[in-house]
């Protein structure tokens, strides 16, 4: 009884604090990232239908494409547009920033685009960028927000900077976290400006990369169930998952810098389904459902109990043109396949809610596939042909632990590669030649989880050339992004082992 009263009181207090500390317009919910590095993107209206059908009310873009913003107009969907990293230097001029805001934000508000945030850069402080964007980020942020403020849009549209978790460093558990010394002064300028404008701090958190970066990472910590996990103590707080630890690490660093009341957005978070031994639909479902439940519970994190957690899932759809420099999993982050199909069951509103709703009414190319002609006389060019196909299309499904690995032999691998190229080329004449090694078949060669794709039949604006002018989420991630969460959990892992 005494305990009940105590709990009720503390919940009330926390609740009151919670209301005070949340900025207007920021409610706990799941948004999605909408990336565009696809050879055959779904029509924008199809994606918007999917957003509505799935009750997704917030999207984060990596650009500010006119057709996308027009398609999103009058849907009510909250939009984060983005300034690509390459444009940051230009926006250090206030005049240029004014023009950018005019053309990429203000133009679309009167037609009903619900733009609420401008992402100024995308992970501009990544170590891998070697500081190229560091100096321009703060001036660009300031110029964009000033322009919004001068146009009386400052209350409605907030500029923010999505940063990778490698801005943080720790010598131990979350409470030992600080900002990386080489960018600390730049960050403090940014944070101070964000606070002044009541704008959120945006961070990307990837527990998958902790696992990818460290074979000894205790896998259950990546998920949310607490099963198979020995809780890790940090002072009086207890951690059972890497998300909470990462989130609270940021809160700690912000507090040490003097900001107790920053609103936080998790700009990217998710789990891929292919391209690595730990990237599969089972783990992705477990992670994303755990995350959705965590958010729906409004439990907050150990350091900020009962606070709203705002995240944008990475990502809505698979993108087959993403760079695989960070890993073969890069093209498989979607909660939907490239053609808007569900990969696994997921209730975004929390367990027990409705499942994902797929895209409908799509047009595909003819039902035909390109495979290796095993009766070909001269196989001497096979290796070169496969390499060519894989370089110019996508073979990330073939590796160890991936969706095709168990089901294809060497010839099957060649067929998969040929088909991937054939479909990428819209089944054009000659695209199944491969030095006389390819042949077209009418029966789907897919086997079990190994899907031989059939391409969508839509005009392909970006076919053949990646949208290189827009930095997109993760073409940019190097190993650096692995560093922070892995580090936290290496250390937590050590604590965990000593507890055993
Ligand atoms: C926290 O931020 C909100 C929104 O800006 C503000 O109203 C409130 O006074 C702040 N609280 C503290 C303790 O600074
Ligand atoms: C990073 O910058 C330093 C100093 O300007 C330079 O010496 C180094 O070559 C750069 N590294 C890369 C990978 O660009
Ligand atoms: C198929 O290709 C993958 C990726 O290159 C490779 O790991 C695997 O060993 C290949 N399978 C066979 C049977 O050659
Ligand atoms: C990433 O890691 C690989 C292997 O550990 C290493 O060879 C490569 O240089 C790293 N890349 C960066 C950008 O740190």
Coordinates of C-alpha atoms and ligand atoms in Angstrom, one line a residue:
X1 CA 0.0 0.0 0.0
X2 CA 2.7 2.4 1.0
X3 CA 4.5 1.4 -2.2
X4 CA 1.4 2.1 -4.3
X5 CA 1.0 5.5 -3.0
X6 CA 4.7 6.2 -3.5
X7 CA 4.5 5.0 -7.0
X8 CA 1.4 7.0 -7.8
X9 CA 3.0 10.1 -6.5
X10 CA 6.2 9.6 -8.3
X11 CA 4.4 8.8 -11.5
X12 CA 2.4 12.0 -11.1
X13 CA 5.5 14.0 -10.6
X14 CA 7.3 12.4 -13.5
X15 CA 4.3 12.9 -15.6
X16 CA 4.2 16.6 -14.7
X17 CA 7.9 16.9 -15.5
X18 CA 7.4 15.0 -18.6
X19 CA 4.7 17.4 -19.9
X20 CA 6.9 20.4 -19.0
X21 CA 9.9 18.9 -20.8
X22 CA 8.3 18.1 -24.1
X23 CA 8.3 20.7 -26.8
X24 CA 5.2 21.5 -28.6
X25 CA 4.7 19.4 -31.7
X26 CA 6.8 16.5 -30.4
X27 CA 4.7 13.5 -29.4
X28 CA 5.9 10.0 -28.9
X29 CA 5.5 8.2 -32.2
X30 CA 7.1 6.2 -34.9
X31 CA 7.9 8.0 -38.2
X32 CA 9.8 6.5 -41.1
X33 CA 12.8 7.5 -43.2
X34 CA 11.9 7.8 -46.9
X35 CA 15.1 7.3 -48.9
X36 CA 15.3 7.4 -52.6
X37 CA 18.4 5.5 -53.7
X38 CA 16.5 3.0 -55.7
X39 CA 16.9 2.0 -59.3
X40 CA 13.1 1.6 -59.6
X41 CA 11.4 3.6 -56.9
X42 CA 7.7 3.0 -56.2
X43 CA 5.5 5.9 -57.4
X44 CA 5.3 8.6 -54.7
X45 CA 1.6 8.3 -54.6
X46 CA 1.9 4.6 -53.9
X47 CA 4.2 5.3 -51.0
X48 CA 1.9 7.9 -49.6
X49 CA -1.0 5.5 -49.8
X50 CA 1.1 3.0 -47.8
X51 CA 2.0 5.7 -45.2
X52 CA -1.7 6.4 -44.7
X53 CA -2.8 2.8 -44.7
X54 CA -0.1 2.2 -42.0
X55 CA -1.1 5.3 -40.0
X56 CA 2.4 6.7 -40.3
X57 CA 2.2 10.3 -39.6
X58 CA 5.8 11.5 -39.9
X59 CA 8.4 11.1 -42.6
X60 CA 12.0 12.1 -42.8
X61 CA 13.4 12.8 -46.2
X62 CA 17.0 13.1 -47.4
X63 CA 16.2 15.9 -49.8
X64 CA 13.4 18.3 -50.6
X65 CA 12.3 17.0 -53.9
X66 CA 9.4 19.0 -55.3
X67 CA 7.4 16.1 -56.5
X68 CA 7.6 14.4 -53.1
X69 CA 6.6 17.5 -51.2
X70 CA 3.7 18.2 -53.6
X71 CA 2.6 14.5 -53.2
X72 CA 2.7 14.9 -49.4
X73 CA 0.7 18.1 -49.4
X74 CA -2.6 18.0 -47.7
X75 CA -2.0 14.6 -46.2
X76 CA -1.3 16.0 -42.8
X77 CA 1.9 13.9 -42.7
X78 CA 4.6 15.7 -40.8
X79 CA 7.7 16.2 -43.0
X80 CA 11.4 16.6 -42.2
X81 CA 13.1 17.9 -45.3
X82 CA 16.9 17.9 -45.6
X83 CA 19.9 19.9 -46.7
X84 CA 22.4 17.5 -48.2
X85 CA 25.9 17.7 -46.8
X86 CA 27.3 18.9 -50.1
X87 CA 25.0 22.0 -49.8
X88 CA 26.1 23.0 -46.3
X89 CA 29.0 25.2 -47.4
X90 CA 26.7 27.2 -49.7
X91 CA 24.3 27.9 -46.8
X92 CA 27.0 29.6 -44.8
X93 CA 25.9 32.6 -46.8
X94 CA 22.7 34.0 -45.2
X95 CA 21.4 35.1 -48.6
X96 CA 21.9 31.6 -50.0
X97 CA 20.2 30.1 -47.0
X98 CA 17.3 32.5 -47.4
X99 CA 16.9 31.4 -51.0
X100 CA 17.1 27.7 -50.0
X101 CA 14.5 28.1 -47.3
X102 CA 12.3 30.0 -49.8
X103 CA 12.6 27.3 -52.5
X104 CA 12.6 24.2 -50.3
X105 CA 10.3 25.0 -47.4
X106 CA 8.3 28.2 -47.7
X107 CA 7.1 27.4 -51.2
X108 CA 5.4 24.2 -50.1
X109 CA 3.7 25.4 -46.9
X110 CA 1.0 27.4 -48.6
X111 CA 0.1 24.3 -50.8
X112 CA -0.4 22.2 -47.6
X113 CA 2.9 20.4 -47.1
X114 CA 3.2 20.0 -43.3
X115 CA 7.0 20.7 -43.1
X116 CA 8.0 20.7 -39.4
X117 CA 11.8 20.1 -39.5
X118 CA 14.7 20.9 -41.7
X119 CA 17.6 18.4 -41.3
X120 CA 20.7 20.5 -41.9
X121 CA 23.2 17.9 -43.2
X122 CA 23.2 14.2 -42.6
X123 CA 25.6 13.0 -40.0
X124 CA 28.0 15.8 -41.0
X125 CA 30.5 15.0 -38.1
X126 CA 31.1 11.4 -39.0
X127 CA 34.8 10.7 -38.5
X128 CA 35.0 9.3 -42.0
X129 CA 34.2 12.7 -43.4
X130 CA 37.5 13.9 -42.0
X131 CA 36.0 17.1 -40.8
X132 CA 34.9 18.2 -44.4
X133 CA 31.5 19.4 -43.2
X134 CA 32.3 20.4 -39.6
X135 CA 32.9 24.1 -40.1
X136 CA 29.9 24.7 -42.3
X137 CA 27.3 22.9 -40.2
X138 CA 26.7 25.5 -37.5
X139 CA 26.5 28.5 -39.8
X140 CA 24.2 26.6 -42.1
X141 CA 22.0 25.6 -39.2
X142 CA 21.9 29.2 -37.9
X143 CA 21.2 30.7 -41.3
X144 CA 18.4 28.3 -42.1
X145 CA 16.7 28.8 -38.7
X146 CA 17.2 32.6 -38.9
X147 CA 15.5 32.6 -42.3
X148 CA 12.6 30.6 -40.9
X149 CA 12.4 33.0 -38.0
X150 CA 12.5 36.1 -40.2
X151 CA 9.7 34.6 -42.2
X152 CA 7.6 34.0 -39.0
X153 CA 7.9 30.3 -39.5
X154 CA 10.3 29.7 -36.6
X155 CA 7.6 28.4 -34.3
X156 CA 6.4 25.9 -36.8
X157 CA 9.5 24.7 -38.6
X158 CA 12.6 23.7 -36.6
X159 CA 16.1 23.2 -38.1
X160 CA 18.1 20.4 -36.5
X161 CA 21.2 18.4 -37.4
X162 CA 20.9 14.6 -37.6
X163 CA 24.1 13.3 -36.0
X164 CA 25.6 9.8 -35.8
X165 CA 26.2 8.3 -32.4
X166 CA 29.9 8.6 -33.0
X167 CA 29.7 12.2 -31.7
X168 CA 29.8 10.5 -28.3
X169 CA 32.5 8.8 -26.5
X170 CA 32.6 6.9 -23.3
X171 CA 35.1 5.4 -20.9
X172 CA 32.4 3.1 -19.5
X173 CA 28.7 3.0 -18.9
X174 CA 26.2 5.7 -20.1
X175 CA 27.1 8.0 -17.2
X176 CA 30.7 8.2 -18.4
X177 CA 29.8 9.6 -21.8
X178 CA 30.9 12.9 -23.2
X179 CA 31.0 14.5 -26.6
X180 CA 34.0 13.6 -28.8
X181 CA 36.7 16.2 -28.0
X182 CA 37.5 17.1 -31.6
X183 CA 34.0 18.3 -32.3
X184 CA 32.9 19.3 -28.8
X185 CA 33.1 23.1 -29.4
X186 CA 31.2 22.8 -32.7
X187 CA 28.6 20.7 -31.0
X188 CA 28.2 23.1 -28.1
X189 CA 27.6 26.0 -30.5
X190 CA 24.9 23.9 -32.2
X191 CA 23.3 22.7 -29.0
X192 CA 23.2 26.2 -27.6
X193 CA 21.5 27.4 -30.8
X194 CA 19.0 24.6 -30.8
X195 CA 18.1 25.2 -27.2
X196 CA 17.6 28.9 -27.9
X197 CA 15.2 28.1 -30.7
X198 CA 13.5 25.2 -28.8
X199 CA 14.6 22.8 -31.5
X200 CA 15.3 19.2 -31.0
X201 CA 18.6 17.4 -31.0
X202 CA 18.6 14.6 -33.5
X203 CA 20.7 11.4 -33.2
X204 CA 20.8 8.1 -35.1
X205 CA 21.1 4.9 -33.1
X206 CA 21.9 1.5 -34.6
X207 CA 22.1 -1.5 -32.2
X208 CA 22.5 -3.7 -35.3
X209 CA 25.8 -2.1 -35.9
X210 CA 27.0 -3.0 -32.4
X211 CA 26.4 -6.6 -33.3
X212 CA 27.9 -6.2 -36.8
X213 CA 31.0 -4.5 -35.4
X214 CA 31.7 -7.0 -32.6
X215 CA 31.2 -10.7 -32.8
X216 CA 31.3 -11.0 -29.0
X217 CA 28.5 -8.5 -28.5
X218 CA 25.9 -10.1 -26.3
X219 CA 23.1 -10.4 -28.9
X220 CA 20.2 -10.2 -26.5
X221 CA 21.1 -6.7 -25.5
X222 CA 20.3 -5.5 -29.0
X223 CA 16.7 -6.4 -28.4
X224 CA 14.2 -5.2 -25.9
X225 CA 12.7 -8.2 -24.2
X226 CA 15.3 -8.4 -21.5
X227 CA 15.3 -12.2 -22.1
X228 CA 18.7 -13.8 -21.7
X229 CA 20.2 -10.5 -20.4
X230 CA 21.9 -9.8 -17.1
X231 CA 20.9 -6.3 -16.3
X232 CA 23.8 -3.9 -16.2
X233 CA 23.9 -1.4 -13.4
X234 CA 25.1 2.2 -14.0
X235 CA 25.0 3.9 -10.6
X236 CA 21.4 3.5 -9.5
X237 CA 20.1 2.8 -13.1
X238 CA 19.7 -0.6 -14.7
X239 CA 20.1 -1.3 -18.4
X240 CA 18.8 -4.3 -20.3
X241 CA 19.1 -3.0 -23.9
X242 CA 21.6 -1.0 -26.0
X243 CA 18.9 1.4 -27.3
X244 CA 18.3 2.7 -23.8
X245 CA 22.0 2.8 -23.0
X246 CA 22.7 4.8 -26.2
X247 CA 19.8 7.2 -25.7
X248 CA 20.8 7.9 -22.1
X249 CA 24.4 8.3 -23.1
X250 CA 23.3 11.2 -25.2
X251 CA 21.2 12.6 -22.4
X252 CA 24.2 12.4 -20.1
X253 CA 26.5 14.2 -22.6
X254 CA 23.8 16.9 -23.0
X255 CA 23.4 17.3 -19.3
X256 CA 27.2 17.6 -18.8
X257 CA 27.2 20.3 -21.4
X258 CA 24.5 22.1 -19.3
X259 CA 21.4 21.2 -21.2
X260 CA 18.9 19.3 -19.0
X261 CA 15.9 19.9 -21.0
X262 CA 16.7 19.2 -24.7
X263 CA 14.1 17.5 -26.7
X264 CA 15.6 14.5 -28.6
X265 CA 14.6 12.9 -31.9
X266 CA 16.0 9.5 -32.9
X267 CA 16.5 10.3 -36.6
X268 CA 17.3 6.8 -37.8
X269 CA 16.9 3.4 -36.2
X270 CA 16.1 0.0 -37.6
X271 CA 17.3 -3.5 -38.5
X272 CA 18.2 -4.9 -41.9
X273 CA 16.8 -8.2 -43.2
X274 CA 19.6 -9.5 -45.5
X275 CA 23.2 -9.1 -46.4
X276 CA 24.7 -10.3 -43.1
X277 CA 24.4 -13.3 -40.8
X278 CA 22.5 -11.1 -38.2
X279 CA 20.4 -9.4 -40.8
X280 CA 17.2 -11.4 -41.3
X281 CA 13.5 -11.0 -41.0
X282 CA 13.3 -12.7 -37.7
X283 CA 15.8 -10.4 -36.0
X284 CA 14.3 -7.4 -37.7
X285 CA 10.8 -8.2 -36.6
X286 CA 12.1 -8.8 -33.0
X287 CA 14.0 -5.5 -33.0
X288 CA 11.4 -3.3 -34.6
X289 CA 8.4 -4.8 -32.7
X290 CA 10.4 -4.4 -29.5
X291 CA 11.1 -0.8 -30.4
X292 CA 7.5 -0.1 -31.3
X293 CA 6.3 -1.7 -28.0
X294 CA 8.9 0.3 -26.1
X295 CA 7.7 3.5 -27.6
X296 CA 4.0 2.7 -27.2
X297 CA 4.6 1.9 -23.5
X298 CA 5.7 5.4 -22.8
X299 CA 8.1 4.0 -20.3
X300 CA 11.0 6.2 -21.5
X301 CA 14.5 5.2 -20.6
X302 CA 16.1 4.6 -17.2
X303 CA 17.4 8.2 -17.1
X304 CA 14.1 9.7 -18.4
X305 CA 11.4 7.5 -17.2
X306 CA 7.9 8.1 -18.6
X307 CA 9.2 10.4 -21.3
X308 CA 8.2 10.3 -24.9
X309 CA 10.6 8.7 -27.3
X310 CA 10.4 9.9 -30.9
X311 CA 12.0 7.9 -33.6
X312 CA 12.1 7.6 -37.4
X313 CA 12.5 4.0 -38.5
X314 CA 15.1 3.3 -41.0
X315 CA 13.6 2.6 -43.4
X316 CA 10.3 2.5 -45.3
X317 CA 11.6 0.6 -48.3
X318 CA 14.7 -1.3 -49.4
X319 CA 17.0 0.8 -51.7
X320 CA 19.0 -1.2 -54.2
X321 CA 21.4 1.6 -55.2
X322 CA 22.8 2.3 -51.8
X323 CA 26.5 2.0 -51.4
X324 CA 27.5 -1.3 -49.8
X325 CA 30.8 0.1 -48.5
X326 CA 29.5 0.0 -44.9
X327 CA 28.3 -3.6 -45.5
X328 CA 26.1 -5.8 -47.7
X329 CA 23.1 -5.2 -45.4
X330 CA 22.9 -1.6 -46.6
X331 CA 20.3 -2.3 -49.3
X332 CA 18.0 -4.2 -46.9
X333 CA 16.8 -1.8 -44.2
X334 CA 13.2 -1.5 -45.4
X335 CA 10.3 -2.6 -43.3
X336 CA 9.0 -3.2 -46.9
X337 CA 10.7 -4.7 -49.9
X338 CA 11.6 -2.5 -52.9
X339 CA 8.1 -3.2 -54.2
X340 CA 6.2 -2.5 -51.0
X341 CA 5.7 -6.1 -49.8
X342 CA 5.8 -6.9 -46.1
X343 CA 8.9 -8.8 -45.0
X344 CA 7.6 -9.8 -41.6
X345 CA 4.7 -9.0 -39.3
X346 CA 5.0 -5.7 -37.5
X347 CA 2.5 -3.7 -35.6
X348 CA 3.8 -0.1 -35.5
X349 CA 1.3 0.9 -32.8
X350 CA 2.6 -1.9 -30.5
X351 CA 2.0 -5.6 -30.2
X352 CA -1.6 -6.6 -30.8
X353 CA -2.2 -3.7 -33.2
X354 CA -2.8 -4.1 -36.9
X355 CA -0.1 -5.6 -39.2
X356 CA 1.8 -3.7 -41.9
X357 CA -0.3 -2.9 -45.0
X358 CA 1.4 -3.6 -48.3
X359 CA 1.4 -1.6 -51.6
X360 CA -1.3 -2.6 -54.0
X361 CA -2.0 -2.2 -57.7
X362 CA 1.6 -2.4 -58.9
X363 CA 2.8 -3.0 -62.4
X364 CA 5.6 -5.4 -63.0
X365 CA 7.7 -6.3 -66.0
X366 CA 6.8 -9.5 -67.9
X367 CA 7.1 -12.6 -65.7
X368 CA 10.5 -13.8 -67.0
X369 CA 13.9 -14.3 -65.4
X370 CA 17.5 -14.6 -66.6
X371 CA 19.5 -17.6 -65.5
X372 CA 22.8 -19.4 -66.3
X373 CA 22.5 -21.6 -69.4
X374 CA 24.3 -24.6 -68.0
X375 CA 24.5 -26.2 -71.5
X376 CA 26.6 -23.3 -72.8
X377 CA 29.7 -24.6 -74.6
X378 CA 32.2 -22.1 -73.3
X379 CA 32.2 -21.3 -69.6
X380 CA 35.5 -19.5 -69.6
X381 CA 33.8 -16.1 -69.1
X382 CA 31.6 -17.2 -66.3
X383 CA 33.5 -15.5 -63.5
X384 CA 33.8 -12.2 -65.4
X385 CA 30.2 -12.3 -66.3
X386 CA 29.1 -12.8 -62.7
X387 CA 31.4 -10.1 -61.5
X388 CA 30.0 -7.7 -64.1
X389 CA 26.4 -8.5 -63.1
X390 CA 27.0 -8.2 -59.4
X391 CA 28.9 -4.9 -59.8
X392 CA 26.2 -3.3 -61.9
X393 CA 23.2 -4.8 -60.0
X394 CA 22.9 -6.4 -56.6
X395 CA 24.2 -9.7 -55.2
X396 CA 24.0 -8.9 -51.5
X397 CA 21.7 -11.9 -51.0
X398 CA 24.3 -14.5 -51.8
X399 CA 26.8 -14.2 -48.9
X400 CA 27.2 -16.3 -45.8
X401 CA 24.1 -16.3 -43.7
X402 CA 22.1 -14.4 -46.3
X403 CA 18.7 -15.3 -47.9
X404 CA 20.2 -17.3 -50.8
X405 CA 23.3 -18.8 -49.3
X406 CA 21.7 -22.1 -48.3
X407 CA 19.7 -22.5 -51.4
X408 CA 22.1 -21.9 -54.3
X409 CA 25.1 -23.7 -55.6
X410 CA 27.7 -22.0 -57.8
X411 CA 25.5 -22.1 -60.9
X412 CA 22.6 -20.8 -58.8
X413 CA 24.7 -17.9 -57.7
X414 CA 25.5 -17.1 -61.4
X415 CA 21.8 -17.2 -62.2
X416 CA 20.9 -14.9 -59.3
X417 CA 23.5 -12.4 -60.5
X418 CA 22.4 -12.6 -64.1
X419 CA 18.8 -12.1 -63.1
X420 CA 19.5 -9.2 -60.9
X421 CA 21.3 -7.4 -63.8
X422 CA 18.6 -8.3 -66.3
X423 CA 15.8 -6.9 -64.1
X424 CA 17.9 -3.8 -63.3
X425 CA 18.2 -3.2 -67.0
X426 CA 14.4 -3.5 -67.4
X427 CA 14.8 -6.9 -69.1
X428 CA 16.1 -5.0 -72.1
X429 CA 17.2 -6.9 -75.2
X430 CA 20.8 -8.1 -74.8
X431 CA 20.8 -7.8 -71.0
X432 CA 20.6 -11.5 -70.6
X433 CA 23.4 -12.3 -73.0
X434 CA 26.5 -12.6 -70.7
X435 CA 28.9 -14.0 -73.4
X436 CA 26.3 -16.6 -74.4
X437 CA 25.9 -17.8 -70.8
X438 CA 22.5 -16.4 -70.1
X439 CA 19.0 -17.6 -71.0
X440 CA 15.6 -16.4 -70.3
X441 CA 13.1 -18.6 -68.4
X442 CA 9.4 -18.2 -67.7
X443 CA 9.3 -20.1 -64.5
X444 CA 10.3 -18.2 -61.3
X445 CA 13.6 -19.7 -60.2
X446 CA 13.1 -18.5 -56.6
X447 CA 13.7 -21.1 -53.9
X448 CA 12.5 -20.7 -50.4
X449 CA 13.8 -17.5 -48.9
X450 CA 15.9 -16.9 -52.0
X451 CA 13.8 -14.6 -54.2
X452 CA 14.8 -14.0 -57.8
X453 CA 13.3 -10.5 -58.3
X454 CA 10.9 -9.3 -60.9
X455 CA 11.3 -5.6 -61.5
X456 CA 8.6 -3.0 -61.3
X457 CA 7.4 -1.5 -64.6
X458 CA 7.6 2.2 -64.0
X459 CA 9.5 4.9 -65.7
X460 CA 12.8 4.9 -63.9
X461 CA 14.0 8.5 -63.5
X462 CA 17.1 7.5 -61.6
X463 CA 17.8 4.2 -63.4
X464 CA 21.5 3.6 -63.8
X465 CA 22.7 6.6 -61.9
X466 CA 22.5 6.9 -58.1
X467 CA 21.2 10.2 -56.8
X468 CA 24.7 11.2 -55.8
X469 CA 23.8 14.8 -55.2
X470 CA 21.8 13.8 -52.1
X471 CA 23.7 12.3 -49.3
X472 CA 21.5 9.6 -48.1
X473 CA 21.4 7.9 -44.8
X474 CA 24.0 5.4 -45.0
X475 CA 25.9 5.6 -48.1
X476 CA 27.7 7.6 -45.6
X477 CA 28.3 5.2 -42.8
X478 CA 31.7 3.9 -42.3
X479 CA 32.8 1.8 -39.4
X480 CA 32.7 4.9 -37.4
X481 CA 29.1 4.6 -36.8
X482 CA 29.8 1.2 -35.2
X483 CA 32.2 2.7 -32.8
X484 CA 30.0 4.3 -30.2
X485 CA 27.3 1.8 -29.5
X486 CA 29.8 -1.0 -29.8
X487 CA 32.1 0.8 -27.3
X488 CA 29.3 1.3 -24.8
X489 CA 28.4 -2.3 -25.1
X490 CA 31.9 -3.6 -25.1
X491 CA 32.2 -2.0 -21.7
X492 CA 28.8 -3.0 -20.5
X493 CA 29.6 -6.4 -21.8
X494 CA 32.7 -6.5 -19.6
X495 CA 30.6 -5.4 -16.6
X496 CA 28.1 -8.1 -17.6
X497 CA 30.8 -10.7 -17.7
X498 CA 32.2 -9.8 -14.4
X499 CA 28.7 -10.1 -13.0
X500 CA 28.5 -13.7 -14.2
Ligands
LIG1 C1 12.0 23.0 -20.8 O1 11.6 23.4 -22.1 C2 10.2 23.8 -22.2 C3 9.9 24.1 -23.6 O2 10.8 25.0 -24.1 C4 10.1 25.1 -21.3 O3 8.8 25.5 -21.4 C5 10.4 24.7 -19.9 O4 10.4 25.9 -19.1 C6 11.8 24.1 -19.8 N1 12.0 23.6 -18.5 C7 13.2 23.8 -17.8 C8 13.3 23.2 -16.5 O5 14.1 24.5 -18.3
LIG2 C1 42.0 13.9 -43.6 O1 42.5 15.2 -43.4 C2 43.9 15.2 -43.1 C3 44.3 16.7 -42.8 O2 43.7 17.6 -43.6 C4 44.7 14.7 -44.3 O3 46.1 14.7 -44.0 C5 44.2 13.3 -44.6 O4 44.8 12.8 -45.7 C6 42.7 13.2 -44.8 N1 42.2 11.9 -44.9 C7 41.3 11.5 -45.8 C8 40.9 10.1 -45.7 O5 40.8 12.3 -46.5
LIG3 C1 27.7 -18.0 -53.8 O1 28.2 -16.7 -53.7 C2 28.5 -16.3 -52.3 C3 28.8 -14.9 -52.3 O2 29.9 -14.6 -53.2 C4 29.6 -17.2 -51.8 O3 29.8 -16.9 -50.4 C5 29.1 -18.6 -51.9 O4 30.1 -19.5 -51.4 C6 28.7 -19.0 -53.3 N1 28.2 -20.3 -53.3 C7 28.8 -21.3 -54.1 C8 28.2 -22.7 -54.0 O5 29.7 -21.1 -54.8
LIG4 C1 36.5 -0.2 -41.9 O1 36.9 -1.4 -41.4 C2 37.7 -2.1 -42.3 C3 38.0 -3.5 -41.7 O2 38.1 -3.4 -40.3 C4 39.0 -1.3 -42.6 O3 39.8 -2.0 -43.5 C5 38.6 0.0 -43.2 O4 39.7 0.8 -43.4 C6 37.6 0.7 -42.3 N1 37.1 1.9 -42.9 C7 37.0 3.1 -42.3 C8 36.4 4.2 -43.1 O5 37.4 3.2 -41.1

